[in-house]
Coordinates of C-alpha atoms in Angstrom, one line a residue:
M1154 CA 0.2 92.1 -52.1
N1155 CA 1.0 90.9 -48.7
E1156 CA 4.2 92.9 -48.6
E1157 CA 2.0 96.0 -49.7
H1158 CA -0.4 95.3 -47.0
Q1159 CA 2.4 95.1 -44.3
E1160 CA 4.0 98.2 -45.5
R1161 CA 0.6 99.9 -45.3
L1162 CA -0.2 98.5 -41.8
T1163 CA 3.2 99.4 -40.4
H1164 CA 3.6 103.2 -41.6
Y1165 CA -0.3 104.0 -40.8
L1166 CA 0.0 102.7 -37.2
A1167 CA 3.6 104.0 -36.7
A1168 CA 2.4 107.4 -37.5
F1169 CA -0.7 107.2 -35.1
I1170 CA 1.6 105.8 -32.2
E1171 CA 4.2 108.5 -33.0
E1172 CA 1.7 111.2 -32.6
M1173 CA 0.4 109.8 -29.4
V1174 CA 3.8 109.7 -27.8
G1175 CA 4.5 113.2 -28.9
N1176 CA 1.3 114.3 -27.2
G1177 CA 2.5 112.9 -24.0
V1178 CA 1.1 109.2 -24.1
D1179 CA 4.1 107.0 -23.1
E1180 CA 2.5 104.2 -21.1
V1181 CA 0.2 101.5 -22.4
V1182 CA -1.3 98.5 -20.8
I1183 CA -2.0 95.7 -23.3
S1184 CA -4.3 92.8 -22.8
P1185 CA -2.9 90.0 -25.1
G1186 CA -4.8 89.0 -28.1
S1187 CA -4.5 88.2 -31.9
R1188 CA -6.3 90.9 -33.7
S1189 CA -4.5 93.7 -31.7
T1190 CA -1.1 92.4 -32.8
P1191 CA -0.1 95.2 -35.2
L1192 CA -0.4 97.8 -32.4
A1193 CA 0.9 95.6 -29.5
L1194 CA 4.3 95.0 -31.6
L1195 CA 4.7 98.7 -32.6
F1196 CA 4.0 99.9 -29.0
A1197 CA 6.7 97.5 -27.6
H1198 CA 9.0 98.5 -30.4
H1199 CA 8.8 102.2 -29.6
P1200 CA 11.8 103.1 -27.3
K1201 CA 9.9 105.7 -25.3
V1202 CA 6.7 103.6 -24.6
K1203 CA 6.7 101.5 -21.4
T1204 CA 4.3 98.6 -21.8
Y1205 CA 2.4 96.6 -19.1
I1206 CA 0.8 93.2 -19.9
N1207 CA -2.3 92.2 -18.1
V1208 CA -4.3 89.1 -19.3
D1209 CA -7.3 90.0 -17.4
E1210 CA -9.0 92.8 -19.3
R1211 CA -11.1 94.1 -16.4
S1212 CA -8.0 94.2 -14.3
A1213 CA -5.9 95.8 -17.0
A1214 CA -8.3 98.7 -17.6
F1215 CA -8.4 99.4 -13.7
F1216 CA -4.7 99.3 -13.6
A1217 CA -4.5 101.7 -16.5
L1218 CA -6.9 104.0 -14.6
G1219 CA -4.9 103.9 -11.4
M1220 CA -1.8 104.9 -13.4
A1221 CA -3.5 107.8 -15.1
K1222 CA -5.2 108.9 -11.8
A1223 CA -1.6 108.9 -10.2
Q1224 CA -0.2 111.0 -12.8
N1225 CA -3.1 113.1 -14.0
K1226 CA -2.1 112.2 -17.6
P1227 CA -3.6 109.8 -20.3
V1228 CA -2.6 106.2 -20.4
A1229 CA -3.3 104.0 -23.3
L1230 CA -5.2 100.7 -23.0
L1231 CA -5.1 98.1 -25.8
C1232 CA -7.2 94.7 -26.4
S1233 CA -8.2 92.4 -29.1
S1234 CA -11.6 92.1 -30.8
G1235 CA -14.8 90.6 -29.4
T1236 CA -15.7 90.6 -25.7
A1237 CA -12.3 91.7 -24.7
G1238 CA -13.3 95.3 -24.9
A1239 CA -16.4 94.7 -23.1
N1240 CA -14.5 93.8 -20.1
Y1241 CA -13.1 97.2 -20.1
Y1242 CA -16.5 98.8 -19.6
P1243 CA -16.6 99.1 -15.8
A1244 CA -13.3 100.9 -15.7
I1245 CA -14.3 103.2 -18.5
I1246 CA -17.5 104.1 -16.7
E1247 CA -15.4 104.9 -13.5
A1248 CA -13.1 107.1 -15.7
R1249 CA -16.1 108.9 -17.3
Y1250 CA -17.4 109.9 -13.9
S1251 CA -14.3 110.4 -11.9
R1252 CA -12.7 112.5 -14.9
I1253 CA -9.7 110.3 -15.6
P1254 CA -8.0 110.4 -19.2
L1255 CA -7.9 107.1 -20.8
I1256 CA -6.9 106.1 -24.4
V1257 CA -8.9 103.0 -25.2
L1258 CA -7.8 101.1 -28.3
T1259 CA -9.6 98.0 -29.4
A1260 CA -8.8 95.9 -32.3
D1261 CA -11.7 94.9 -34.7
R1262 CA -12.5 92.6 -37.7
P1263 CA -12.5 94.5 -41.1
H1264 CA -15.7 95.6 -42.4
E1265 CA -16.4 92.6 -44.5
L1266 CA -16.2 90.3 -41.6
R1267 CA -18.7 92.2 -39.3
E1268 CA -22.1 90.7 -38.5
V1269 CA -21.4 87.6 -40.7
G1270 CA -20.7 85.1 -38.1
A1271 CA -17.0 85.6 -38.0
P1272 CA -15.4 84.4 -34.7
Q1273 CA -14.7 87.0 -32.1
A1274 CA -16.6 89.7 -33.9
I1275 CA -19.2 91.9 -32.1
D1276 CA -20.6 95.1 -33.0
Q1277 CA -17.8 97.5 -31.4
I1278 CA -19.0 100.7 -33.0
D1279 CA -19.9 103.1 -30.1
L1280 CA -19.2 100.2 -27.7
Y1281 CA -19.2 102.3 -24.7
G1282 CA -22.0 104.7 -25.7
K1283 CA -22.1 107.8 -23.8
H1284 CA -19.3 106.6 -21.3
V1285 CA -16.6 108.0 -23.5
K1286 CA -16.0 111.5 -24.5
W1287 CA -15.3 110.5 -28.1
S1288 CA -15.4 107.5 -30.2
T1289 CA -14.1 106.9 -33.7
D1290 CA -14.0 103.8 -36.0
M1291 CA -10.7 104.2 -37.7
A1292 CA -10.1 103.8 -41.3
L1293 CA -8.4 100.7 -42.5
P1294 CA -4.6 101.1 -42.8
E1295 CA -3.3 102.9 -45.9
M1296 CA -0.1 104.8 -46.3
T1297 CA -0.8 107.8 -48.8
P1298 CA 0.1 111.1 -47.4
S1299 CA -3.4 112.1 -46.7
M1300 CA -4.2 108.9 -44.6
L1301 CA -0.9 109.3 -42.7
R1302 CA -2.0 112.7 -41.8
Y1303 CA -5.4 111.3 -40.9
A1304 CA -3.8 108.9 -38.5
R1305 CA -1.7 111.6 -36.9
S1306 CA -4.6 113.9 -36.6
S1307 CA -6.9 111.4 -35.1
A1308 CA -4.1 110.5 -32.5
A1309 CA -3.8 114.2 -31.4
R1310 CA -7.4 114.8 -31.4
G1311 CA -8.1 111.8 -29.2
V1312 CA -5.4 112.7 -26.8
S1313 CA -6.5 116.2 -26.5
I1314 CA -10.1 115.4 -26.0
S1315 CA -9.2 113.0 -23.2
K1316 CA -7.1 115.9 -21.5
V1317 CA -9.5 118.9 -21.8
H1318 CA -11.7 119.3 -18.9
P1319 CA -13.7 117.6 -17.8
Q1320 CA -10.9 114.9 -18.6
G1321 CA -12.2 111.4 -19.5
P1322 CA -11.8 108.3 -21.7
V1323 CA -11.9 108.3 -25.6
H1324 CA -12.2 105.2 -27.9
F1325 CA -10.4 104.2 -31.1
N1326 CA -11.7 101.1 -32.7
F1327 CA -9.2 99.8 -35.1
P1328 CA -10.1 97.3 -38.1
F1329 CA -7.4 95.2 -39.3
R1330 CA -7.2 92.7 -42.1
E1331 CA -4.7 89.7 -42.0
P1332 CA -2.0 89.2 -42.0
L1333 CA -1.4 91.2 -38.8
I1334 CA 2.4 91.4 -38.5
P1335 CA 4.0 94.8 -39.1
D1336 CA 7.5 95.1 -40.6
L1337 CA 9.6 96.4 -37.5
N1338 CA 12.6 96.8 -39.4
K1339 CA 11.0 99.7 -41.4
V1340 CA 10.0 101.6 -38.5
E1341 CA 12.2 104.6 -37.1
F1342 CA 10.4 106.3 -34.5
S1343 CA 11.3 110.0 -34.2
D1344 CA 10.7 112.9 -31.7
V1345 CA 9.2 114.8 -34.5
H1346 CA 5.4 115.2 -34.5
G1347 CA 3.3 117.6 -36.4
K1348 CA 0.3 118.3 -34.1
K1349 CA 0.2 119.8 -30.5
V1350 CA -2.9 121.0 -28.8
H1351 CA -2.4 123.7 -26.1
H1352 CA -4.9 124.0 -23.3
G1353 CA -5.2 127.3 -21.1
D1354 CA -7.1 128.1 -18.1
V1355 CA -10.6 129.8 -18.4
H1356 CA -10.6 133.3 -16.6
L1357 CA -13.6 135.0 -15.4
S1358 CA -14.3 138.4 -17.0
P1359 CA -13.8 141.5 -15.0
E1360 CA -17.6 142.2 -15.1
L1361 CA -18.4 138.8 -13.7
V1362 CA -15.7 139.4 -10.9
E1363 CA -17.2 142.6 -9.9
E1364 CA -20.7 141.1 -9.9
L1365 CA -19.6 138.1 -7.6
Q1366 CA -17.4 140.4 -5.4
Q1367 CA -20.4 142.4 -4.5
K1368 CA -22.2 139.1 -3.5
L1369 CA -19.2 137.9 -1.4
S1370 CA -19.1 141.4 0.4
G1371 CA -22.6 140.8 1.7
C1372 CA -22.1 137.2 2.7
E1373 CA -21.8 136.8 6.7
R1374 CA -22.2 133.0 6.9
G1375 CA -20.3 131.5 3.9
L1376 CA -19.5 127.8 3.7
I1377 CA -16.9 126.3 1.4
I1378 CA -17.2 122.8 0.3
C1379 CA -14.5 120.9 -1.4
G1380 CA -14.9 117.3 -2.7
P1381 CA -12.9 114.9 -5.1
G1382 CA -11.4 116.2 -8.2
I1383 CA -9.8 119.3 -7.1
N1384 CA -6.6 120.3 -8.8
Q1385 CA -3.8 120.1 -6.1
D1386 CA -2.6 123.5 -7.5
A1387 CA -5.6 125.0 -6.0
V1388 CA -5.5 123.9 -2.5
S1389 CA -3.4 126.9 -1.1
S1390 CA -5.6 129.3 -2.9
I1391 CA -8.8 127.9 -1.5
A1392 CA -7.4 128.0 2.0
E1393 CA -6.3 131.6 1.5
F1394 CA -9.7 132.4 0.0
A1395 CA -11.4 130.8 3.1
K1396 CA -9.3 132.8 5.4
R1397 CA -10.0 135.9 3.6
Y1398 CA -13.7 135.7 3.8
G1399 CA -13.9 134.0 7.1
M1400 CA -15.6 130.7 5.8
P1401 CA -15.1 127.2 7.0
I1402 CA -14.0 124.6 4.5
V1403 CA -15.9 121.2 4.7
A1404 CA -13.1 119.2 3.2
D1405 CA -13.8 115.6 2.0
P1406 CA -10.8 113.2 2.6
L1407 CA -10.1 113.0 -1.3
S1408 CA -10.1 116.8 -1.7
F1409 CA -6.2 117.0 -0.7
L1410 CA -7.1 119.9 1.9
R1411 CA -6.9 117.8 5.1
S1412 CA -3.1 117.1 4.8
G1413 CA -0.3 118.9 3.4
E1414 CA 1.9 122.2 4.2
H1415 CA -1.1 124.7 3.4
D1416 CA -3.0 126.5 6.0
K1417 CA -5.5 124.2 7.5
E1418 CA -6.9 126.5 10.2
H1419 CA -10.4 126.7 8.4
V1420 CA -10.6 123.2 7.4
M1421 CA -13.3 121.2 9.0
D1422 CA -12.7 117.3 9.1
A1423 CA -15.4 116.0 11.6
Y1424 CA -18.4 117.4 9.9
D1425 CA -19.8 113.9 8.9
T1426 CA -20.3 113.4 12.6
F1427 CA -21.5 116.7 13.9
L1428 CA -23.8 117.4 11.0
R1429 CA -25.9 114.2 12.2
I1430 CA -26.8 116.2 15.3
D1431 CA -30.1 118.0 14.7
E1432 CA -29.6 120.4 17.7
L1433 CA -26.5 121.8 15.8
K1434 CA -27.8 122.2 12.2
E1435 CA -29.6 125.5 12.6
A1436 CA -26.6 127.1 14.2
L1437 CA -24.5 125.9 11.4
R1438 CA -26.8 126.9 8.6
P1439 CA -25.1 129.1 6.1
D1440 CA -26.4 132.0 4.0
A1441 CA -24.2 131.0 1.0
V1442 CA -22.4 127.9 -0.2
I1443 CA -19.3 127.8 -2.6
R1444 CA -18.6 124.2 -3.8
F1445 CA -15.4 123.1 -5.5
G1446 CA -15.1 119.6 -7.0
A1447 CA -17.6 116.7 -6.8
M1448 CA -20.0 116.1 -4.1
P1449 CA -18.2 114.7 -0.9
V1450 CA -18.9 111.2 0.3
S1451 CA -20.8 112.3 3.6
K1452 CA -24.4 111.3 3.5
A1453 CA -24.9 113.7 6.6
L1454 CA -23.5 116.7 4.6
M1455 CA -25.8 115.8 1.7
L1456 CA -28.8 115.7 3.9
F1457 CA -27.6 119.0 5.6
L1458 CA -27.4 120.8 2.2
K1459 CA -30.8 119.4 0.9
D1460 CA -32.3 121.4 3.9
C1461 CA -30.6 124.7 2.6
D1462 CA -32.7 125.0 -0.4
D1463 CA -33.3 128.9 -0.2
I1464 CA -29.6 130.0 -0.2
P1465 CA -27.2 131.1 -2.9
T1466 CA -25.0 128.0 -4.0
W1467 CA -22.0 128.6 -6.4
I1468 CA -20.6 125.5 -8.1
V1469 CA -17.1 126.3 -9.5
S1470 CA -15.8 123.8 -11.9
K1471 CA -13.0 124.0 -14.7
G1472 CA -15.1 121.8 -17.0
E1473 CA -18.6 122.0 -18.1
D1474 CA -19.8 119.0 -16.4
W1475 CA -22.8 119.1 -14.1
Q1476 CA -21.7 118.5 -10.6
D1477 CA -25.0 119.2 -8.7
P1478 CA -26.6 116.1 -7.1
T1479 CA -28.8 118.2 -4.8
A1480 CA -30.1 120.5 -7.6
R1481 CA -29.6 123.5 -5.2
G1482 CA -27.1 125.2 -7.4
T1483 CA -27.8 128.9 -8.3
D1484 CA -24.5 129.8 -10.0
Y1485 CA -22.5 127.5 -12.2
I1486 CA -18.9 129.0 -12.8
H1487 CA -16.8 127.5 -15.2
C1488 CA -13.2 128.2 -14.2
S1489 CA -10.2 126.7 -12.6
E1490 CA -10.4 126.6 -8.8
R1491 CA -7.1 128.4 -8.5
L1492 CA -7.9 131.3 -10.8
F1493 CA -11.4 131.6 -9.0
C1494 CA -10.0 132.1 -5.6
E1495 CA -7.2 134.5 -6.8
S1496 CA -9.8 136.7 -8.6
F1497 CA -11.3 137.6 -5.0
M1498 CA -8.3 138.5 -3.0
G1499 CA -9.0 142.2 -2.8
L1500 CA -10.7 142.4 0.6
P1501 CA -8.8 142.3 4.0
S1502 CA -9.1 139.1 6.0
R1503 CA -11.9 138.6 8.4
E1504 CA -13.1 136.2 10.9
G1505 CA -16.3 136.5 13.1
S1506 CA -18.3 134.5 15.5
W1507 CA -19.3 132.2 12.5
M1508 CA -16.0 131.0 11.9
R1509 CA -15.2 130.6 15.3
K1510 CA -18.4 128.6 16.0
W1511 CA -17.5 126.0 13.3
K1512 CA -14.1 125.7 14.8
D1513 CA -15.4 125.1 18.3
V1514 CA -17.9 122.4 17.1
N1515 CA -15.2 120.8 14.9
I1516 CA -12.6 120.6 17.7
G1517 CA -15.2 119.4 20.3
T1518 CA -16.4 116.8 18.0
K1519 CA -12.9 115.4 17.3
E1520 CA -12.1 115.3 20.9
L1521 CA -15.4 113.2 21.7
L1522 CA -14.6 110.9 18.8
L1523 CA -11.3 110.0 20.2
Q1524 CA -12.7 109.9 23.8
G1525 CA -15.7 107.7 23.0
H1526 CA -14.1 105.3 20.6
R1527 CA -12.4 102.8 22.8
E1528 CA -13.5 99.4 21.6
W1529 CA -11.5 97.7 18.8
D1530 CA -13.4 97.5 15.7
E1531 CA -13.0 98.7 12.0
G1532 CA -13.2 102.4 12.8
Q1533 CA -10.4 101.9 15.4
A1534 CA -8.2 100.1 13.0
V1535 CA -8.7 102.8 10.3
H1536 CA -7.8 105.5 12.9
Q1537 CA -4.6 103.7 13.7
L1538 CA -3.8 103.1 10.1
L1539 CA -4.2 106.7 9.2
Q1540 CA -2.0 107.8 12.2
H1541 CA 0.6 105.2 10.9
L1542 CA 0.9 106.5 7.4
P1543 CA 4.3 107.9 6.8
E1544 CA 5.2 111.1 5.1
K1545 CA 4.4 111.2 1.3
A1546 CA 2.2 108.0 1.6
A1547 CA -0.7 107.5 -0.7
L1548 CA -3.7 105.5 0.6
F1549 CA -6.3 104.1 -1.8
V1550 CA -9.6 103.4 -0.1
S1551 CA -12.4 101.1 -1.3
N1552 CA -15.8 102.2 -1.3
S1553 CA -18.7 101.3 1.1
M1554 CA -17.4 101.2 4.7
P1555 CA -13.7 101.9 4.4
I1556 CA -14.2 105.4 2.7
R1557 CA -16.7 106.3 5.3
D1558 CA -14.6 105.3 8.2
V1559 CA -11.5 107.3 6.6
D1560 CA -14.1 110.2 6.3
T1561 CA -14.6 110.0 10.0
F1562 CA -11.1 109.4 11.3
F1563 CA -8.8 111.2 8.8
F1564 CA -7.8 114.4 10.7
T1565 CA -6.0 117.4 9.5
N1566 CA -2.1 117.0 9.7
D1567 CA 1.0 118.7 8.0
L1568 CA 2.3 115.6 6.3
S1569 CA 2.2 115.3 2.6
Q1570 CA -0.3 112.4 2.4
S1571 CA -2.6 111.6 -0.4
I1572 CA -6.1 109.9 -0.3
Y1573 CA -7.6 108.3 -3.4
A1574 CA -10.6 106.5 -4.2
N1575 CA -12.9 105.5 -7.2
R1576 CA -15.6 107.8 -6.4
G1577 CA -17.0 108.3 -10.0
A1578 CA -19.3 105.4 -10.2
N1579 CA -18.6 104.4 -6.5
G1580 CA -18.3 100.8 -7.4
I1581 CA -16.3 98.1 -5.5
D1582 CA -15.0 96.5 -8.7
G1583 CA -11.4 96.9 -9.9
V1584 CA -10.3 98.5 -6.5
V1585 CA -7.2 96.2 -6.1
S1586 CA -6.0 96.9 -9.8
T1587 CA -6.5 100.6 -9.7
A1588 CA -4.5 100.8 -6.4
L1589 CA -1.8 98.7 -7.9
G1590 CA -1.8 101.0 -11.0
M1591 CA -1.1 103.9 -8.8
S1592 CA 1.5 102.1 -7.0
V1593 CA 3.6 102.3 -10.1
K1594 CA 4.0 106.2 -9.3
H1595 CA 3.4 106.2 -5.6
D1596 CA 5.9 104.6 -2.7
P1597 CA 4.9 104.0 -0.1
M1598 CA 1.4 102.9 -1.2
Y1599 CA -1.3 101.4 0.9
L1600 CA -4.8 99.9 0.1
L1601 CA -7.7 99.8 2.6
I1602 CA -10.4 97.5 1.4
G1603 CA -13.2 95.2 2.5
D1604 CA -13.4 91.5 2.0
L1605 CA -16.1 91.7 -0.9
A1606 CA -14.1 94.2 -2.8
F1607 CA -10.9 92.4 -2.3
F1608 CA -12.4 89.0 -3.5
H1609 CA -13.8 91.0 -6.5
D1610 CA -10.5 91.9 -7.8
L1611 CA -8.0 89.2 -6.7
N1612 CA -6.8 88.7 -10.2
G1613 CA -5.2 92.2 -10.0
L1614 CA -2.5 90.6 -7.8
L1615 CA -1.0 88.8 -10.7
T1616 CA 0.3 92.2 -12.2
A1617 CA 1.9 93.1 -8.8
R1618 CA 3.8 89.8 -9.1
K1619 CA 4.9 90.3 -12.7
Y1620 CA 6.1 93.8 -12.2
Q1621 CA 7.3 93.6 -8.8
L1622 CA 5.0 96.1 -7.3
N1623 CA 5.0 97.3 -3.7
M1624 CA 2.0 97.9 -1.7
T1625 CA 0.5 97.0 1.9
I1626 CA -3.2 95.8 1.6
I1627 CA -5.2 96.1 4.7
V1628 CA -8.4 93.9 4.3
M1629 CA -11.3 94.5 6.8
N1630 CA -12.7 91.1 6.7
N1631 CA -16.1 91.0 8.5
N1632 CA -17.2 88.1 6.1
G1633 CA -19.7 90.1 3.9
G1634 CA -21.1 93.4 3.0
G1635 CA -20.6 95.4 6.1
I1636 CA -22.2 98.6 4.9
F1637 CA -25.7 96.7 4.4
S1638 CA -26.0 96.3 8.0
Y1639 CA -26.4 100.0 8.5
L1640 CA -29.4 100.1 5.9
P1641 CA -33.0 99.3 6.5
Q1642 CA -32.6 95.9 4.8
A1643 CA -30.8 94.8 8.2
K1644 CA -34.2 94.8 9.8
E1645 CA -35.3 91.9 7.6
P1646 CA -33.5 89.0 9.3
D1647 CA -35.1 86.1 7.3
H1648 CA -33.2 86.8 3.9
F1649 CA -30.7 89.5 5.0
E1650 CA -27.5 87.1 5.1
D1651 CA -28.2 85.6 1.8
L1652 CA -29.2 88.6 -0.1
F1653 CA -27.0 91.2 1.5
G1654 CA -24.7 90.1 4.2
T1655 CA -23.3 87.6 1.6
P1656 CA -20.8 85.7 3.8
M1657 CA -18.1 84.1 1.7
D1658 CA -16.0 82.3 4.5
L1659 CA -12.7 82.6 2.5
E1660 CA -9.3 82.2 3.7
F1661 CA -7.2 84.8 2.2
A1662 CA -4.0 83.3 3.2
H1663 CA -4.3 81.0 0.1
A1664 CA -4.8 83.9 -2.1
A1665 CA -1.6 85.4 -0.8
K1666 CA 0.3 82.3 -1.3
L1667 CA -1.0 81.9 -4.9
Y1668 CA 0.2 85.3 -6.0
G1669 CA 3.4 85.3 -3.7
A1670 CA 2.4 88.1 -1.3
G1671 CA 3.4 88.3 2.4
F1672 CA 0.5 87.7 4.7
I1673 CA -0.6 88.5 8.4
Q1674 CA -3.8 87.9 9.9
V1675 CA -4.8 90.4 12.7
T1676 CA -7.4 89.1 15.4
A1677 CA -6.7 91.6 18.3
E1678 CA -5.9 95.3 18.6
E1679 CA -2.5 94.7 19.8
E1680 CA -1.4 92.8 16.7
F1681 CA -2.3 95.5 14.3
L1682 CA 0.4 98.2 14.5
P1683 CA 3.2 95.4 14.7
A1684 CA 1.6 93.9 11.4
L1685 CA 1.9 97.3 9.9
E1686 CA 5.5 97.9 10.9
E1687 CA 6.4 94.3 9.8
A1688 CA 4.9 95.1 6.4
D1689 CA 6.6 98.3 6.1
Q1690 CA 10.0 96.3 6.2
R1691 CA 9.2 94.2 3.3
R1692 CA 9.2 95.0 -0.4
G1693 CA 6.5 93.6 -2.7
I1694 CA 2.8 93.0 -1.9
N1695 CA 1.8 92.5 1.9
I1696 CA -1.6 91.6 2.9
I1697 CA -2.8 92.4 6.4
E1698 CA -6.1 90.5 7.1
V1699 CA -7.9 92.3 9.9
M1700 CA -10.8 90.1 11.3
T1701 CA -13.8 91.9 12.6
N1702 CA -17.5 91.5 13.3
R1703 CA -20.3 93.1 11.2
E1704 CA -22.8 93.3 14.2
I1705 CA -20.1 94.6 16.8
N1706 CA -18.9 97.1 14.3
V1707 CA -22.3 98.6 13.7
A1708 CA -23.2 98.8 17.3
N1709 CA -19.9 100.6 18.2
H1710 CA -20.3 103.1 15.4
R1711 CA -23.9 103.9 16.7
K1712 CA -22.8 104.0 20.2
L1713 CA -20.0 106.4 19.2
W1714 CA -22.4 108.7 17.1
N1715 CA -24.9 108.7 20.0
F1716 CA -22.1 109.5 22.6
V1717 CA -20.8 112.5 20.4
S1718 CA -24.6 113.8 19.8
R1719 CA -25.4 113.6 23.5
E1720 CA -22.3 115.3 24.6
M1721 CA -22.3 118.1 22.0
T1722 CA -26.1 118.7 22.8
T1723 CA -25.2 119.0 26.4
R1724 CA -22.7 121.6 25.5
E1725 CA -25.1 123.5 23.4
N1726 CA -27.6 123.6 26.0
G1727 CA -25.1 124.8 28.6
D1728 CA -23.7 127.6 26.1
Q1729 CA -26.4 128.3 23.7
F1730 CA -25.1 128.7 20.0
D1731 CA -26.0 132.0 18.6
S1732 CA -27.8 131.3 15.4
S1733 CA -27.9 135.0 14.3
Y1734 CA -24.2 135.8 14.2
Q1735 CA -24.8 139.4 13.8

């Protein structure tokens, strides 16, 4: 009986894995455990599957997320039964909202051992609820022709669902009876797989193109907004579309539009600062908005758009997910960004006073940001880091203050640089592991992170040592949650530090030693660039801890914003902006 069971187990799971690999899933991150043994051994046995072992399930899930994000292709994730799968939850939520394809495989007890007090048995059916695109409780292993076809069909279906827009995670729950050891001697994986799902781009009908073309022709003050999640193959098309219609592009740092070889003449990169200035808002008010990707990080932009509640707003998205946090959308257009732009290239290029005004304001704001930002603080460090990044560098940015400083100081350039962040759920958990997952495919790789987020995911550094990954980590250590100092809570001094500031008083040099990483502590401006240069010369993980002060940092930021606002207002009063743009 055990021999028959082993044969069923082996061929059923081999068929599933073979179909997954045939559909493009050739990397799997494994969190070791007993119940997942059959899948783990067969994945390791497959000659075309690269396996990564991570004993911390939360870190493992974010590591897989980073790998999938870097390649824009599904990565598998495997764990045992019980609470192991629950530790995947934060990364699965991030994958759902940032549209990253993950194939989540959880091992489970067979049906007769569920809800009867068996060890490491929890209810794993629909474990991740609505945070996965699709979930299935797989049948127990059998090897009849119909069941082998079922295993293959399920694999192809799950991979396809994860890849179709909007991309996202899917969940396979596998019940296994003991014994759990497959017969690897009876497995011969082949390149032949029977099921392939083909995905095509969504095109606009000629009638819709004509209707939208007429609306575009009458648009004098159009504004393009580009957020995270835009396909990189659409960047040049968006830039050409903006030039054709004389529209400024408000480009989030995660949109891939601020750097690269494409035309950046219409790209605005200082809007988070100048849209805080009330005296400018009316002059910059558009008569139509076209949005690509998710909503940018800038709160100033969000507030600006909330005041534009009576203008047409087109939201272009390849998938049918709803990307409209301001609820100002009037037209929701399901089409790839590239094909949308290419559908409207019939008119000759135009540029009037509207486009010139946005350019003047953007250029003036950048000049003032650099002129007024003289004191050493986190913003200055981020600006120097961004200038230091070499060609083809990738920078992963943590949420809270780091991403906001990057939004302020990442100016357009012609280098092939990529900025990434976990902006799906905007959390600070799993940031180290996600960046390390990306480092598998990106070199050179940098991570900009705050001390709280770094502490949150120190365990991720174990994977870096195990697989000899290379990354420079810049930790902004202001001894607590710096972003809370900008919020109203900061005015409640009696309990602010305990509840929000949360100082940890940690010495990260000890963490670096624990995981075998290089370490440099920076306490003054003149030490920072030499530290970056030194780290660039060493392979492996290098940690640069930049010591900062929360109170000084907040004061400097507000002083800078006030300086820019005052100077730009003076310029406006001296040369009135024409808000009619006739």
